[in-house]
PDB file of C-alpha atoms in Angstrom:
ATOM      1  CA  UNK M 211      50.094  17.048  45.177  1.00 51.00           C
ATOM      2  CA  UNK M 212      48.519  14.811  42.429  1.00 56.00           C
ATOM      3  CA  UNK M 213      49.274  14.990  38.677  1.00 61.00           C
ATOM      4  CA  UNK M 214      46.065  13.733  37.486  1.00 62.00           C
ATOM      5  CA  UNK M 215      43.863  16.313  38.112  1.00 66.00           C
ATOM      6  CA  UNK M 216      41.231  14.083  36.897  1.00 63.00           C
ATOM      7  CA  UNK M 217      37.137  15.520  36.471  1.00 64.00           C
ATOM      8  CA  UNK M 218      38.382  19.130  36.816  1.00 79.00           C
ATOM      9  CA  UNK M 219      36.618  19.626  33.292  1.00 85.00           C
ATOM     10  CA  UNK M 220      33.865  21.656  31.735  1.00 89.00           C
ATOM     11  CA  UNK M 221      32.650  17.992  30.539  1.00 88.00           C
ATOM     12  CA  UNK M 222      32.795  16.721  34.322  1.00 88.00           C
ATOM     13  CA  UNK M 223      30.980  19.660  35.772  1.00 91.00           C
ATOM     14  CA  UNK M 224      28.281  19.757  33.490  1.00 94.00           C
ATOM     15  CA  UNK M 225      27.115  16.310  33.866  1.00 94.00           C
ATOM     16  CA  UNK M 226      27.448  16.245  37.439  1.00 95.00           C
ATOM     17  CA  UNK M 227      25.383  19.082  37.496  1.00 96.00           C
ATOM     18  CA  UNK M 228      22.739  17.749  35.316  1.00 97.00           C
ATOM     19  CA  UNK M 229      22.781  14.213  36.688  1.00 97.00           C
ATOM     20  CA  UNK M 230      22.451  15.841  40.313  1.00 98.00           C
ATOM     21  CA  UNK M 231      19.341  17.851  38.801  1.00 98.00           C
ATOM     22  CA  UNK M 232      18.413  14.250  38.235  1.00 98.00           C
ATOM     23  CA  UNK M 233      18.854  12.764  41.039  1.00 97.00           C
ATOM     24  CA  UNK M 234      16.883  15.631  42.929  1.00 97.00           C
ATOM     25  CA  UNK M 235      13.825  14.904  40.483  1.00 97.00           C
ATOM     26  CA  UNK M 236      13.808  10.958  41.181  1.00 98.00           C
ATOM     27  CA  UNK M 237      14.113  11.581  44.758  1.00 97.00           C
ATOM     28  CA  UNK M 238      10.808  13.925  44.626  1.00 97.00           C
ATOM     29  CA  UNK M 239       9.369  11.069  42.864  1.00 97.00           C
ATOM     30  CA  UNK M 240      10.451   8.895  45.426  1.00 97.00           C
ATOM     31  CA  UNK M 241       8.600  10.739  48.057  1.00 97.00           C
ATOM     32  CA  UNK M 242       5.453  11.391  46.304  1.00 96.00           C
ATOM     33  CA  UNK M 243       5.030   8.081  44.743  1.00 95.00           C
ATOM     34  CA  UNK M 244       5.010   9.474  41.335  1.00 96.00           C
ATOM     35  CA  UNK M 245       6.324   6.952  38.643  1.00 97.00           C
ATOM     36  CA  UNK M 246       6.466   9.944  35.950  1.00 97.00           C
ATOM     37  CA  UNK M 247       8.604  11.981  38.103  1.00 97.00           C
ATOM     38  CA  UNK M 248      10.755   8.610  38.735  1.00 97.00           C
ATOM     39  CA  UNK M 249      11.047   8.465  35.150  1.00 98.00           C
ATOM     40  CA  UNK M 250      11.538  11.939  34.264  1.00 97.00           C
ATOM     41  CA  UNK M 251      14.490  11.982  36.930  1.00 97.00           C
ATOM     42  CA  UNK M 252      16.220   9.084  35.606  1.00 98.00           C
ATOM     43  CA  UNK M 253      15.857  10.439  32.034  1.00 98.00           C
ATOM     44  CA  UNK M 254      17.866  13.764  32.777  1.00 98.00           C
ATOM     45  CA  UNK M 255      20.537  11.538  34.315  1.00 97.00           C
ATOM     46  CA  UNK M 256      20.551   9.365  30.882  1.00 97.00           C
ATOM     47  CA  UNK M 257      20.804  12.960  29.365  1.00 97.00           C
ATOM     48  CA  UNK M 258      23.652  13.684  31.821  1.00 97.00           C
ATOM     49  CA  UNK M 259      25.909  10.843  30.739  1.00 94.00           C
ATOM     50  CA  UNK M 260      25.049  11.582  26.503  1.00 95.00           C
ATOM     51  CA  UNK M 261      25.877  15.569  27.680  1.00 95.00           C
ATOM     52  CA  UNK M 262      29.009  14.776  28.972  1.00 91.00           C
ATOM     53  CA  UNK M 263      30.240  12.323  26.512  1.00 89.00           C
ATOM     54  CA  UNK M 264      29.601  14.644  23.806  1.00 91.00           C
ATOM     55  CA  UNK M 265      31.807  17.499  25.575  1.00 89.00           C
ATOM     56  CA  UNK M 266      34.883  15.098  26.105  1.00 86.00           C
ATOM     57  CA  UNK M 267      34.285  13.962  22.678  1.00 86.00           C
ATOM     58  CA  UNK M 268      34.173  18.463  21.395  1.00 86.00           C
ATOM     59  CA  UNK M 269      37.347  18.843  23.823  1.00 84.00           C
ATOM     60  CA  UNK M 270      36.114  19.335  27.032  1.00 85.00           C
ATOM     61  CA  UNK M 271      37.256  16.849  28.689  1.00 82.00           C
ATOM     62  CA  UNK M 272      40.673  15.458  29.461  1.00 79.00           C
ATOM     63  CA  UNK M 273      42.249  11.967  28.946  1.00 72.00           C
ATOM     64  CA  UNK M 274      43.151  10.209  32.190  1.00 66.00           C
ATOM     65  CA  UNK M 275      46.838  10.168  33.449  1.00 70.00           C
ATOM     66  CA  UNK M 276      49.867  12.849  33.672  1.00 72.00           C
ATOM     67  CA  UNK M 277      48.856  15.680  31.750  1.00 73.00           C
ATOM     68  CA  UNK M 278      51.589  18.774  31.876  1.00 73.00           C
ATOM     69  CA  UNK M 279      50.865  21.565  33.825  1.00 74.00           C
ATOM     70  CA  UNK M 280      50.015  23.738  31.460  1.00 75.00           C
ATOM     71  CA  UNK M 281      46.905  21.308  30.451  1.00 75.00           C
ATOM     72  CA  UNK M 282      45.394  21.665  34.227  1.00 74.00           C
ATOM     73  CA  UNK M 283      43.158  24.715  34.080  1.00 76.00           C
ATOM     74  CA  UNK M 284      39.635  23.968  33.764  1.00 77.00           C
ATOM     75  CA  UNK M 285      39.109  26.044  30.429  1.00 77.00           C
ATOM     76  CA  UNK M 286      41.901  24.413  28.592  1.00 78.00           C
ATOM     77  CA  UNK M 287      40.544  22.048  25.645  1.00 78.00           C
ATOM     78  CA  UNK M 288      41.953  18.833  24.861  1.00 79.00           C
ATOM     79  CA  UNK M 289      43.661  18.865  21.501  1.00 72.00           C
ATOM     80  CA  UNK M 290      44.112  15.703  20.968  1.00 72.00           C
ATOM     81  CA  UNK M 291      40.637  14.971  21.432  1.00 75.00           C
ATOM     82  CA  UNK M 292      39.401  14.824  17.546  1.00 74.00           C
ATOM     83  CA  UNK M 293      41.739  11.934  16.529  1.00 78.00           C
ATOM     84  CA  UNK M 294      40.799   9.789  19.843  1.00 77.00           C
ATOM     85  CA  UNK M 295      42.760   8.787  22.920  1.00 74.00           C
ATOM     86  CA  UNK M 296      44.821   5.282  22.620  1.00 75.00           C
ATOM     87  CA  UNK M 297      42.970   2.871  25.270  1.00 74.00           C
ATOM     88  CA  UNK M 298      40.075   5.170  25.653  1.00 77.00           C
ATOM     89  CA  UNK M 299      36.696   3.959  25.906  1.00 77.00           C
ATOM     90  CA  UNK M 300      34.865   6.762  25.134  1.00 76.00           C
ATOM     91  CA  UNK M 301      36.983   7.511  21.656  1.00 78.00           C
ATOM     92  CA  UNK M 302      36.503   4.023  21.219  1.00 79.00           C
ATOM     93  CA  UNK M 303      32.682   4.272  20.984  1.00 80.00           C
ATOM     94  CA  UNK M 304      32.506   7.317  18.682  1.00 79.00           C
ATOM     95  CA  UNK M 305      34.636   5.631  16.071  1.00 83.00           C
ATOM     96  CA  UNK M 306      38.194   7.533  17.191  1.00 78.00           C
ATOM     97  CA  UNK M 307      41.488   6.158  17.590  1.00 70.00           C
ATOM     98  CA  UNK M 308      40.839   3.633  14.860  1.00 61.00           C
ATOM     99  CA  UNK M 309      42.937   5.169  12.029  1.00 55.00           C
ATOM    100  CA  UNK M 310      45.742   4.978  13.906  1.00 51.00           C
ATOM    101  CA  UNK M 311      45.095   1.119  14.779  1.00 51.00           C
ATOM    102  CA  UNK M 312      44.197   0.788  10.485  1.00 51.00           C
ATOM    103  CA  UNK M 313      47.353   2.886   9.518  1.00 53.00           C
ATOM    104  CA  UNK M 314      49.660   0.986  11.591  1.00 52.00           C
ATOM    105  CA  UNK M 315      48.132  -2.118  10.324  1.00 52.00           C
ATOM    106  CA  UNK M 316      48.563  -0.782   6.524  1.00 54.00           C
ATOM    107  CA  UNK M 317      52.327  -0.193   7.219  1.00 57.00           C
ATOM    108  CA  UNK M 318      52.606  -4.006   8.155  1.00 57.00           C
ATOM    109  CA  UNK M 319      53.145  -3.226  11.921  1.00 54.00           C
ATOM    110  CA  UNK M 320      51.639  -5.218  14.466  1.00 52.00           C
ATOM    111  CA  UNK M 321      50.159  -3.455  17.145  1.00 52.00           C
ATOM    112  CA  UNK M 322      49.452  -6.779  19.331  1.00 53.00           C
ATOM    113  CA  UNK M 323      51.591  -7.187  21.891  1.00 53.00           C
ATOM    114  CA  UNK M 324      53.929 -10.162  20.591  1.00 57.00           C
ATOM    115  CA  UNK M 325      54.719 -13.650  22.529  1.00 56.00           C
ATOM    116  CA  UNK M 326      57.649 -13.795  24.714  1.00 57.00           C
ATOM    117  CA  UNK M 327      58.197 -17.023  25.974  1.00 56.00           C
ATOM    118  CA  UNK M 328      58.278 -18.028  29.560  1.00 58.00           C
ATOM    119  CA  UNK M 329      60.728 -20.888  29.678  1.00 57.00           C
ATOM    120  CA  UNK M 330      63.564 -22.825  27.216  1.00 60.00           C
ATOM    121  CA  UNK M 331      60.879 -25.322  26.549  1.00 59.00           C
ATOM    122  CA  UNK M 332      58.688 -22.999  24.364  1.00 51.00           C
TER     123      UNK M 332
END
């Protein structure tokens, strides 16, 4: 049994659903030859991704990697979600996870990785 459990989300859900909605209205397009519908379609799947980025970013979604048990069901919110995921691209583009970066920085620690060297000639 896996210990990701990763998409089982309210965040997930939604934007498949919407993006399939999508999908379903660009393939009508496709087989009417109608460049509106084409473009409507692919506008409710540009929707789909801003919908579900703002749920993970309210709590809705779920970081990736081992979460506890506890932290599996679907209706569980992700409280660590308002001050950003470290290595997470979509805290990353709202602004979160930064403080922690300018904090450590303040307290003169480096968060870079430091250089080990490879061999007694460095």
């Amino acid at each position: 049994m896996s210990l990701y459990d990763e998409g089982h989300t309210v965040a997930g859900w939604t934007g498949f659903g919407i993006a399939t909605a999508g999908s379903g209205v660009v393939g009508l397009g496709v087989c009417t030859a109608s460049l509106p519908l084409v473009a409507g379609g692919l506008a409710v799947v540009a929707v789909s991704v801003l919908v579900t980025w703002i749920l993970r970013l309210a709590g809705w979604g779920k970081p990736p990697g081992v979460r506890p048990r506890g932290q599996w069901g679907m209706r569980v919110r992700d409280a660590q979600a308002r001050e950003g995921h470290p290595g997470c691209v979509s805290c990353r583009l709202a602004g979160r996870g930064r403080r922690a970066v300018v904090m450590a920085a303040a307290a003169g620690r480096s968060t870079a990785a430091e250089s080990v060297p490879l061999s007694p000639v460095e």
